[in-house]
Amino acid sequence: MRKCNCIAENRSGQPGKRRQLLLAGLAGAGLLAACGRTNESMRSATTADPVVLTALVWAPDWPEEMQRVADAFMHAHPEVRINLQFMIGNSVEENLRPKAATDSLPDIFSVNPNPYTAGLADQGMLGDLGMSSAWGNMLEILQRAWTSPGGRRFGIPTGVATTLIYYDQDMFERAGIRTLPTDFEQFLAVGNTLRKAGFTPLALPGAFPNMLGNGPFSYGFANQIAASQPDWRARIAKGTLVLDNPEGAAIFGRLRTLAEKKLLQADCLRSGYDATLRQFTEGQAAMTFQGTWAAGTLMQGHERRVGVFAPPWNDKGLALKPVIGSETGFAIAQRSSPRNRQLAARFIDFLYGPGMPIWQEKRKNIPPFKTIGPEASGDRGLFALVDGLQRSVAADDAPGLYYSYLPAETIDVLHGLLQAVLAGKQSPARAARDLQASIAEQARLAGK
């Protein structure tokens, strides 16, 4: 009825004017409808659920900084939310194994450049990061370490890595030590001098065997085993690495010697990672065996003068074989949705771009890049020392913290062996035999 009345009215007087009014009204109505649709679209876009990326990260010394990076990324990309969780326990691998076994890897996660992770990559579980900006700027030696046998570029490290002896220069001077040790015999002598001067010579995290592996074990392995068995990687893979000998026992024996000569802090076996860092920074120990990744904590923020030297785990008269490797890095899950993979890769580039000053300012570690931007901060003496160590390492020896190249299950075995030897509950020779047996068993299982 209303429609008919409108038509009749339009047909009465002043039809042209009324037609114009009608058209204007229709146009206005159409405009309002269009505006309504536009506003509705905008509301839909702004209220749409964001993409949620799950992230499982190994960051025992920088969790707050990692959270700040995630917050900064979400601020720059409001369409993304990052569900950030942190790994616990003694290794990256023990966190990843159950998730890999159930095909439930998160979108973003920490990894090490070792055969276990490379195997996951070649099984199609890790995405290829070769097109990322971070990969393009990586040192070539690190690119090789982070490329799987199948050619997948599976991760980006947070830095060049080695473990060093950090030392309190004032304590050394007060003890009358003027020359840094260059072999293990001299190192023990320095420790004895410090002890007689009333100082605790060395702080080790006995309750965190990951660092016992990265530190004393890796340098022991490099100088006792890798120096005489240059094909050690192939031997690990085949299960033929020989450790049931004096050289294998010496790896563990040197760790035990530190305890027997009372060169370690009294609560060594109860000291975790953070506790050991505090013991050194608070002046409770003259030295600590720590990674380059802890340089920020150990060398800044306090009034102590701290220096570094290469761990002299070599025998007298023999050249030191340094351990140069790669820090733990980041990978993305290939089996995430294409959209999640794209955003996860974008986060990785953000982590090493705008986000890098956030975490590197605290850590002051050694960036893994060919070109290091002005935002990279750190102790230049530390940088120079590691650069010198790198130059002394043959191309086929680096990179690789030897400890991380063991089979993932063997790493768990090694953790227990290191703590047992440190506590005097296991002999160094027996520990070497057990480690050899584990390597052989994992090779046998892998060959099935």
Tab-separated table of C-alpha atoms in Angstrom:
chain	number	residue	atom	x	y	z
A	1	MET	CA	0.000	0.000	0.000
A	2	ARG	CA	2.742	2.484	0.893
A	3	LYS	CA	4.515	1.824	-2.374
A	4	CYS	CA	1.331	2.482	-4.395
A	5	ASN	CA	0.653	5.750	-2.565
A	6	CYS	CA	4.179	6.914	-3.354
A	7	ILE	CA	3.761	6.207	-7.037
A	8	ALA	CA	0.405	7.984	-7.194
A	9	GLU	CA	1.833	10.990	-5.451
A	10	ASN	CA	4.783	11.159	-7.801
A	11	ARG	CA	2.447	11.227	-10.738
A	12	SER	CA	0.599	14.294	-9.397
A	13	GLY	CA	1.901	17.900	-9.647
A	14	GLN	CA	5.586	18.912	-10.206
A	15	PRO	CA	6.671	15.433	-11.359
A	16	GLY	CA	10.240	16.484	-12.335
A	17	LYS	CA	11.010	18.004	-8.939
A	18	ARG	CA	9.517	15.066	-7.143
A	19	ARG	CA	11.518	12.655	-9.326
A	20	GLN	CA	14.674	14.494	-8.361
A	21	LEU	CA	13.770	14.273	-4.695
A	22	LEU	CA	13.024	10.583	-5.084
A	23	LEU	CA	16.322	9.922	-6.835
A	24	ALA	CA	18.171	11.947	-4.229
A	25	GLY	CA	16.470	9.956	-1.519
A	26	LEU	CA	17.334	6.689	-3.160
A	27	ALA	CA	20.926	7.810	-3.630
A	28	GLY	CA	21.107	8.837	-0.013
A	29	ALA	CA	19.641	5.564	1.081
A	30	GLY	CA	22.130	3.741	-1.127
A	31	LEU	CA	24.983	5.789	0.333
A	32	LEU	CA	23.820	5.050	3.861
A	33	ALA	CA	23.560	1.368	3.002
A	34	ALA	CA	27.056	1.424	1.516
A	35	CYS	CA	28.382	3.230	4.573
A	36	GLY	CA	26.665	0.683	6.723
A	37	ARG	CA	28.333	-2.127	4.801
A	38	THR	CA	31.752	-0.370	5.021
A	39	ASN	CA	31.421	0.186	8.749
A	40	GLU	CA	30.320	-3.396	9.179
A	41	SER	CA	33.349	-4.587	7.203
A	42	MET	CA	35.646	-2.424	9.302
A	43	ARG	CA	34.086	-3.739	12.490
A	44	SER	CA	34.481	-7.278	11.197
A	45	ALA	CA	38.143	-6.657	10.326
A	46	THR	CA	38.976	-5.083	13.665
A	47	THR	CA	37.094	-7.648	15.727
A	48	ALA	CA	38.336	-10.701	13.811
A	49	ASP	CA	40.238	-13.156	15.968
A	50	PRO	CA	44.004	-12.614	15.602
A	51	VAL	CA	46.280	-15.360	14.344
A	52	VAL	CA	47.819	-17.080	17.370
A	53	LEU	CA	51.405	-18.290	17.018
A	54	THR	CA	52.675	-20.738	19.612
A	55	ALA	CA	56.322	-20.323	20.605
A	56	LEU	CA	58.455	-22.597	22.803
A	57	VAL	CA	61.736	-20.908	23.614
A	58	TRP	CA	65.009	-21.801	25.357
A	59	ALA	CA	66.052	-18.551	27.034
A	60	PRO	CA	67.292	-19.335	30.558
A	61	ASP	CA	69.193	-16.043	30.783
A	62	TRP	CA	66.850	-13.731	28.863
A	63	PRO	CA	63.146	-14.606	29.343
A	64	GLU	CA	62.119	-11.011	30.056
A	65	GLU	CA	63.852	-9.767	26.937
A	66	MET	CA	62.193	-12.448	24.822
A	67	GLN	CA	58.809	-11.402	26.172
A	68	ARG	CA	59.573	-7.796	25.290
A	69	VAL	CA	60.456	-8.816	21.731
A	70	ALA	CA	57.150	-10.685	21.448
A	71	ASP	CA	55.268	-7.661	22.810
A	72	ALA	CA	56.995	-5.341	20.335
A	73	PHE	CA	56.146	-7.659	17.451
A	74	MET	CA	52.490	-7.848	18.488
A	75	HIS	CA	52.355	-4.068	18.762
A	76	ALA	CA	53.690	-3.773	15.202
A	77	HIS	CA	51.409	-6.606	13.990
A	78	PRO	CA	48.094	-6.327	15.891
A	79	GLU	CA	46.652	-9.144	13.778
A	80	VAL	CA	49.027	-11.589	15.520
A	81	ARG	CA	49.167	-12.903	19.065
A	82	ILE	CA	52.147	-14.884	20.322
A	83	ASN	CA	51.568	-17.540	22.937
A	84	LEU	CA	55.063	-17.531	24.431
A	85	GLN	CA	56.229	-20.417	26.601
A	86	PHE	CA	59.694	-21.236	27.892
A	87	MET	CA	61.526	-24.542	27.853
A	88	ILE	CA	62.528	-26.101	31.148
A	89	GLY	CA	64.906	-28.876	32.141
A	90	ASN	CA	68.488	-29.430	31.051
A	91	SER	CA	68.356	-29.272	27.261
A	92	VAL	CA	66.457	-28.116	24.215
A	93	GLU	CA	66.212	-31.666	22.932
A	94	GLU	CA	64.406	-33.048	25.956
A	95	ASN	CA	61.738	-30.397	25.378
A	96	LEU	CA	61.404	-31.126	21.660
A	97	ARG	CA	61.455	-34.934	21.589
A	98	PRO	CA	57.924	-35.534	22.954
A	99	LYS	CA	56.449	-32.855	20.701
A	100	ALA	CA	58.242	-34.132	17.623
A	101	ALA	CA	57.176	-37.690	18.427
A	102	THR	CA	53.523	-36.622	18.554
A	103	ASP	CA	53.817	-34.277	15.548
A	104	SER	CA	52.823	-31.309	17.711
A	105	LEU	CA	55.723	-28.901	17.296
A	106	PRO	CA	54.800	-25.269	17.980
A	107	ASP	CA	54.910	-22.613	15.256
A	108	ILE	CA	58.216	-21.196	16.548
A	109	PHE	CA	60.711	-23.058	18.715
A	110	SER	CA	64.321	-23.178	19.830
A	111	VAL	CA	66.676	-25.709	18.245
A	112	ASN	CA	70.357	-26.629	18.115
A	113	PRO	CA	72.294	-27.299	14.905
A	114	ASN	CA	72.868	-30.987	15.441
A	115	PRO	CA	71.997	-34.259	13.716
A	116	TYR	CA	68.779	-34.624	15.718
A	117	THR	CA	67.391	-31.295	14.509
A	118	ALA	CA	68.717	-31.786	10.981
A	119	GLY	CA	66.907	-35.126	10.954
A	120	LEU	CA	63.640	-33.417	11.890
A	121	ALA	CA	64.210	-30.963	9.056
A	122	ASP	CA	64.736	-33.703	6.500
A	123	GLN	CA	61.616	-35.466	7.751
A	124	GLY	CA	59.679	-32.385	6.665
A	125	MET	CA	58.949	-31.125	10.176
A	126	LEU	CA	60.956	-27.865	10.043
A	127	GLY	CA	60.339	-25.017	7.645
A	128	ASP	CA	63.026	-23.624	5.336
A	129	LEU	CA	64.239	-20.179	6.454
A	130	GLY	CA	66.623	-19.679	3.546
A	131	MET	CA	64.606	-16.778	2.131
A	132	SER	CA	64.659	-14.783	5.362
A	133	SER	CA	66.741	-11.643	5.720
A	134	ALA	CA	68.453	-13.105	8.779
A	135	TRP	CA	69.646	-16.144	6.803
A	136	GLY	CA	71.071	-13.989	4.036
A	137	ASN	CA	73.263	-12.111	6.517
A	138	MET	CA	74.506	-15.187	8.423
A	139	LEU	CA	78.171	-16.136	8.434
A	140	GLU	CA	78.782	-18.826	5.841
A	141	ILE	CA	80.308	-21.172	8.404
A	142	LEU	CA	77.057	-20.977	10.378
A	143	GLN	CA	74.927	-21.429	7.276
A	144	ARG	CA	76.671	-24.765	6.747
A	145	ALA	CA	75.913	-25.825	10.294
A	146	TRP	CA	72.241	-24.907	9.926
A	147	THR	CA	71.722	-26.704	6.601
A	148	SER	CA	70.478	-30.293	6.801
A	149	PRO	CA	71.932	-33.111	4.681
A	150	GLY	CA	68.827	-32.789	2.531
A	151	GLY	CA	69.511	-29.106	1.923
A	152	ARG	CA	66.868	-27.595	4.197
A	153	ARG	CA	67.975	-24.354	5.865
A	154	PHE	CA	66.292	-25.096	9.128
A	155	GLY	CA	67.187	-22.379	11.633
A	156	ILE	CA	68.878	-19.144	12.633
A	157	PRO	CA	71.297	-19.062	15.622
A	158	THR	CA	71.305	-16.260	18.154
A	159	GLY	CA	75.073	-15.987	17.973
A	160	VAL	CA	78.522	-17.455	17.520
A	161	ALA	CA	79.204	-19.559	20.582
A	162	THR	CA	82.009	-20.855	22.686
A	163	THR	CA	82.597	-21.310	26.383
A	164	LEU	CA	85.340	-19.333	28.106
A	165	ILE	CA	86.872	-18.743	31.499
A	166	TYR	CA	85.661	-15.429	32.897
A	167	TYR	CA	87.991	-14.173	35.647
A	168	ASP	CA	88.108	-11.394	38.219
A	169	GLN	CA	91.194	-9.340	37.378
A	170	ASP	CA	91.445	-7.825	40.860
A	171	MET	CA	91.408	-11.237	42.552
A	172	PHE	CA	94.122	-12.465	40.191
A	173	GLU	CA	96.266	-9.440	41.006
A	174	ARG	CA	95.730	-9.794	44.757
A	175	ALA	CA	96.748	-13.456	44.511
A	176	GLY	CA	99.888	-12.435	42.641
A	177	ILE	CA	98.881	-14.052	39.342
A	178	ARG	CA	100.408	-12.109	36.463
A	179	THR	CA	100.253	-14.683	33.647
A	180	LEU	CA	97.151	-16.454	32.374
A	181	PRO	CA	97.354	-20.264	32.148
A	182	THR	CA	97.823	-21.858	28.735
A	183	ASP	CA	97.468	-25.571	29.581
A	184	PHE	CA	95.550	-27.637	32.124
A	185	GLU	CA	98.529	-28.089	34.431
A	186	GLN	CA	98.981	-24.322	34.640
A	187	PHE	CA	95.232	-23.901	35.178
A	188	LEU	CA	95.365	-26.160	38.235
A	189	ALA	CA	98.342	-24.180	39.543
A	190	VAL	CA	96.444	-20.906	39.144
A	191	GLY	CA	93.485	-22.419	40.971
A	192	ASN	CA	95.700	-23.550	43.817
A	193	THR	CA	97.247	-20.080	44.104
A	194	LEU	CA	93.789	-18.499	44.289
A	195	ARG	CA	92.679	-20.966	46.957
A	196	LYS	CA	95.739	-20.247	49.096
A	197	ALA	CA	94.986	-16.526	48.754
A	198	GLY	CA	91.557	-17.121	50.291
A	199	PHE	CA	89.461	-17.141	47.115
A	200	THR	CA	87.140	-19.791	45.696
A	201	PRO	CA	88.901	-20.461	42.404
A	202	LEU	CA	86.079	-21.592	40.110
A	203	ALA	CA	82.263	-21.595	40.093
A	204	LEU	CA	80.559	-24.392	38.112
A	205	PRO	CA	76.785	-25.062	37.853
A	206	GLY	CA	76.772	-28.669	39.019
A	207	ALA	CA	72.972	-28.656	39.265
A	208	PHE	CA	72.689	-27.593	35.610
A	209	PRO	CA	74.596	-30.248	33.630
A	210	ASN	CA	73.893	-28.498	30.339
A	211	MET	CA	76.746	-26.120	31.160
A	212	LEU	CA	78.999	-28.944	32.332
A	213	GLY	CA	78.473	-30.368	28.857
A	214	ASN	CA	79.002	-27.101	26.980
A	215	GLY	CA	82.011	-26.244	29.122
A	216	PRO	CA	84.357	-28.857	30.635
A	217	PHE	CA	83.053	-31.777	28.569
A	218	SER	CA	83.168	-30.014	25.190
A	219	TYR	CA	86.685	-28.690	25.734
A	220	GLY	CA	87.781	-32.053	27.084
A	221	PHE	CA	86.300	-33.823	24.079
A	222	ALA	CA	87.918	-31.371	21.668
A	223	ASN	CA	91.402	-31.761	23.119
A	224	GLN	CA	91.335	-35.435	24.079
A	225	ILE	CA	89.198	-36.979	21.312
A	226	ALA	CA	88.639	-34.674	18.338
A	227	ALA	CA	92.336	-33.818	18.237
A	228	SER	CA	93.202	-37.482	17.563
A	229	GLN	CA	89.998	-38.617	15.826
A	230	PRO	CA	89.262	-35.934	13.215
A	231	ASP	CA	86.397	-37.995	11.793
A	232	TRP	CA	84.605	-37.917	15.162
A	233	ARG	CA	81.299	-36.794	13.627
A	234	ALA	CA	81.183	-39.833	11.339
A	235	ARG	CA	82.201	-42.102	14.209
A	236	ILE	CA	79.340	-40.780	16.362
A	237	ALA	CA	76.899	-41.431	13.524
A	238	LYS	CA	78.231	-44.964	13.007
A	239	GLY	CA	78.561	-45.716	16.727
A	240	THR	CA	82.293	-46.423	16.419
A	241	LEU	CA	83.667	-43.530	18.478
A	242	VAL	CA	86.251	-44.907	20.900
A	243	LEU	CA	86.072	-43.497	24.428
A	244	ASP	CA	87.035	-46.573	26.444
A	245	ASN	CA	90.640	-45.437	26.658
A	246	PRO	CA	92.795	-43.021	28.706
A	247	GLU	CA	91.772	-40.099	26.491
A	248	GLY	CA	88.077	-40.749	27.038
A	249	ALA	CA	88.574	-41.125	30.775
A	250	ALA	CA	90.545	-37.871	30.836
A	251	ILE	CA	87.489	-35.909	29.667
A	252	PHE	CA	85.705	-36.837	32.869
A	253	GLY	CA	88.886	-37.049	34.921
A	254	ARG	CA	89.609	-33.358	34.581
A	255	LEU	CA	86.184	-32.483	35.869
A	256	ARG	CA	86.732	-34.753	38.871
A	257	THR	CA	90.189	-33.248	39.473
A	258	LEU	CA	88.631	-29.808	39.948
A	259	ALA	CA	86.528	-31.194	42.788
A	260	GLU	CA	89.315	-33.260	44.366
A	261	LYS	CA	91.663	-30.286	44.487
A	262	LYS	CA	88.912	-28.175	46.102
A	263	LEU	CA	88.889	-25.632	43.320
A	264	LEU	CA	85.076	-25.420	43.141
A	265	GLN	CA	82.493	-23.626	45.244
A	266	ALA	CA	81.273	-25.614	48.259
A	267	ASP	CA	77.686	-25.900	46.966
A	268	CYS	CA	78.668	-26.706	43.385
A	269	LEU	CA	76.340	-29.695	43.075
A	270	ARG	CA	73.408	-27.556	44.268
A	271	SER	CA	74.228	-24.509	42.132
A	272	GLY	CA	72.095	-23.974	39.058
A	273	TYR	CA	72.707	-21.711	36.116
A	274	ASP	CA	71.506	-18.436	37.650
A	275	ALA	CA	73.050	-19.187	41.034
A	276	THR	CA	76.469	-19.706	39.481
A	277	LEU	CA	76.244	-16.443	37.564
A	278	ARG	CA	75.384	-14.647	40.798
A	279	GLN	CA	78.249	-16.305	42.660
A	280	PHE	CA	80.694	-14.886	40.162
A	281	THR	CA	79.175	-11.430	39.768
A	282	GLU	CA	78.880	-11.051	43.553
A	283	GLY	CA	82.566	-11.840	44.041
A	284	GLN	CA	82.169	-15.280	45.578
A	285	ALA	CA	84.470	-16.923	43.020
A	286	ALA	CA	87.480	-15.784	41.037
A	287	MET	CA	86.520	-17.636	37.832
A	288	THR	CA	83.570	-19.254	36.121
A	289	PHE	CA	83.359	-21.495	33.051
A	290	GLN	CA	80.558	-19.950	31.008
A	291	GLY	CA	79.327	-19.283	27.494
A	292	THR	CA	79.756	-16.182	25.386
A	293	TRP	CA	75.975	-15.874	25.619
A	294	ALA	CA	76.349	-14.851	29.288
A	295	ALA	CA	78.822	-12.033	28.603
A	296	GLY	CA	76.302	-9.309	29.375
A	297	THR	CA	75.523	-10.713	32.814
A	298	LEU	CA	79.132	-11.464	33.713
A	299	MET	CA	80.892	-8.408	32.296
A	300	GLN	CA	78.510	-5.499	32.932
A	301	GLY	CA	76.290	-4.074	35.628
A	302	HIS	CA	78.823	-4.305	38.463
A	303	GLU	CA	82.069	-2.637	39.456
A	304	ARG	CA	84.319	-5.664	39.016
A	305	ARG	CA	86.961	-5.804	36.305
A	306	VAL	CA	86.308	-8.989	34.362
A	307	GLY	CA	88.512	-10.543	31.702
A	308	VAL	CA	88.257	-13.700	29.609
A	309	PHE	CA	90.652	-16.377	28.394
A	310	ALA	CA	90.325	-19.597	26.427
A	311	PRO	CA	89.800	-22.665	28.660
A	312	PRO	CA	93.272	-24.308	28.781
A	313	TRP	CA	92.007	-27.900	28.661
A	314	ASN	CA	94.975	-28.945	26.503
A	315	ASP	CA	97.924	-31.002	27.733
A	316	LYS	CA	101.259	-29.323	28.354
A	317	GLY	CA	103.200	-28.899	25.146
A	318	LEU	CA	100.164	-29.314	22.895
A	319	ALA	CA	98.260	-26.536	21.173
A	320	LEU	CA	94.782	-25.766	22.471
A	321	LYS	CA	91.973	-27.022	20.250
A	322	PRO	CA	89.201	-24.434	20.656
A	323	VAL	CA	85.505	-25.218	20.602
A	324	ILE	CA	83.713	-22.818	18.269
A	325	GLY	CA	80.075	-23.405	17.550
A	326	SER	CA	76.677	-21.895	17.261
A	327	GLU	CA	74.309	-20.745	19.938
A	328	THR	CA	70.864	-22.228	20.200
A	329	GLY	CA	68.645	-20.686	17.541
A	330	PHE	CA	65.102	-20.623	16.209
A	331	ALA	CA	63.126	-22.716	13.741
A	332	ILE	CA	59.553	-22.811	12.482
A	333	ALA	CA	57.224	-25.776	12.031
A	334	GLN	CA	56.663	-26.866	8.438
A	335	ARG	CA	53.356	-28.500	9.328
A	336	SER	CA	51.799	-25.300	10.633
A	337	SER	CA	49.275	-23.642	8.326
A	338	PRO	CA	50.728	-21.583	5.442
A	339	ARG	CA	49.546	-18.375	7.129
A	340	ASN	CA	51.167	-19.350	10.429
A	341	ARG	CA	54.421	-20.266	8.678
A	342	GLN	CA	54.468	-16.911	6.912
A	343	LEU	CA	53.904	-14.986	10.135
A	344	ALA	CA	56.361	-17.163	12.074
A	345	ALA	CA	59.065	-16.403	9.497
A	346	ARG	CA	58.175	-12.726	9.778
A	347	PHE	CA	58.658	-12.948	13.536
A	348	ILE	CA	62.096	-14.536	13.054
A	349	ASP	CA	63.165	-11.614	10.868
A	350	PHE	CA	61.751	-9.217	13.464
A	351	LEU	CA	63.716	-11.003	16.196
A	352	TYR	CA	66.969	-10.419	14.313
A	353	GLY	CA	65.970	-6.961	13.061
A	354	PRO	CA	64.036	-4.421	15.166
A	355	GLY	CA	63.917	-6.842	18.086
A	356	MET	CA	67.647	-7.569	18.246
A	357	PRO	CA	68.659	-4.503	20.303
A	358	ILE	CA	66.123	-5.540	22.957
A	359	TRP	CA	67.824	-8.853	23.766
A	360	GLN	CA	71.360	-8.216	22.599
A	361	GLU	CA	71.756	-5.179	24.865
A	362	LYS	CA	71.490	-7.479	27.872
A	363	ARG	CA	73.274	-10.530	26.506
A	364	LYS	CA	76.085	-8.726	24.626
A	365	ASN	CA	76.797	-11.979	22.851
A	366	ILE	CA	78.510	-12.335	19.478
A	367	PRO	CA	76.063	-11.810	16.589
A	368	PRO	CA	76.027	-14.524	13.897
A	369	PHE	CA	76.112	-12.090	11.000
A	370	LYS	CA	78.500	-11.033	8.251
A	371	THR	CA	77.520	-7.410	8.798
A	372	ILE	CA	77.025	-6.394	12.418
A	373	GLY	CA	74.934	-3.270	12.876
A	374	PRO	CA	75.667	-0.491	15.365
A	375	GLU	CA	72.961	-1.866	17.655
A	376	ALA	CA	75.214	-4.816	18.535
A	377	SER	CA	76.898	-4.101	21.843
A	378	GLY	CA	79.541	-6.062	23.659
A	379	ASP	CA	83.029	-6.280	25.062
A	380	ARG	CA	85.505	-5.790	22.229
A	381	GLY	CA	88.137	-7.853	24.052
A	382	LEU	CA	85.693	-10.757	24.101
A	383	PHE	CA	84.921	-10.282	20.419
A	384	ALA	CA	88.623	-10.226	19.562
A	385	LEU	CA	89.366	-13.371	21.593
A	386	VAL	CA	86.614	-15.374	19.908
A	387	ASP	CA	87.631	-14.051	16.492
A	388	GLY	CA	91.160	-15.304	17.145
A	389	LEU	CA	89.840	-18.705	18.235
A	390	GLN	CA	87.754	-18.912	15.080
A	391	ARG	CA	90.757	-18.251	12.902
A	392	SER	CA	92.672	-21.090	14.556
A	393	VAL	CA	89.988	-23.689	13.909
A	394	ALA	CA	90.066	-25.762	10.745
A	395	ALA	CA	87.017	-25.482	8.517
A	396	ASP	CA	86.018	-29.109	9.085
A	397	ASP	CA	86.113	-28.673	12.868
A	398	ALA	CA	83.749	-25.731	13.085
A	399	PRO	CA	81.198	-24.877	13.932
A	400	GLY	CA	80.161	-27.297	16.593
A	401	LEU	CA	80.019	-27.394	20.345
A	402	TYR	CA	80.886	-31.062	20.374
A	403	TYR	CA	78.505	-31.799	23.233
A	404	SER	CA	75.490	-30.782	21.140
A	405	TYR	CA	76.486	-33.197	18.362
A	406	LEU	CA	75.835	-36.236	20.508
A	407	PRO	CA	72.560	-38.126	19.936
A	408	ALA	CA	69.721	-36.498	21.870
A	409	GLU	CA	69.195	-39.545	24.103
A	410	THR	CA	72.944	-39.737	24.770
A	411	ILE	CA	72.939	-36.128	25.941
A	412	ASP	CA	70.541	-37.155	28.713
A	413	VAL	CA	72.873	-40.010	29.643
A	414	LEU	CA	75.870	-37.679	29.644
A	415	HIS	CA	74.163	-35.238	31.998
A	416	GLY	CA	73.863	-37.922	34.645
A	417	LEU	CA	77.421	-39.112	34.092
A	418	LEU	CA	78.890	-35.630	34.487
A	419	GLN	CA	77.076	-35.054	37.767
A	420	ALA	CA	77.970	-38.514	39.063
A	421	VAL	CA	81.665	-37.994	38.303
A	422	LEU	CA	81.608	-34.525	39.848
A	423	ALA	CA	80.056	-35.995	43.002
A	424	GLY	CA	82.600	-38.841	43.120
A	425	LYS	CA	79.886	-41.484	42.586
A	426	GLN	CA	81.201	-42.626	39.215
A	427	SER	CA	84.764	-43.186	38.057
A	428	PRO	CA	85.929	-41.239	34.969
A	429	ALA	CA	86.843	-44.502	33.169
A	430	ARG	CA	83.412	-46.041	33.799
A	431	ALA	CA	81.711	-42.822	32.676
A	432	ALA	CA	83.683	-42.904	29.412
A	433	ARG	CA	82.663	-46.542	28.816
A	434	ASP	CA	79.004	-45.774	29.515
A	435	LEU	CA	79.085	-42.806	27.163
A	436	GLN	CA	80.646	-44.920	24.404
A	437	ALA	CA	77.976	-47.581	24.927
A	438	SER	CA	75.178	-45.029	24.644
A	439	ILE	CA	76.585	-43.604	21.407
A	440	ALA	CA	76.867	-47.106	19.940
A	441	GLU	CA	73.339	-48.022	21.024
A	442	GLN	CA	71.822	-44.894	19.480
A	443	ALA	CA	73.645	-45.560	16.216
A	444	ARG	CA	72.312	-49.132	16.237
A	445	LEU	CA	68.742	-47.930	16.831
A	446	ALA	CA	69.064	-45.275	14.125
A	447	GLY	CA	70.207	-47.942	11.666
A	448	LYS	CA	67.142	-50.143	12.132
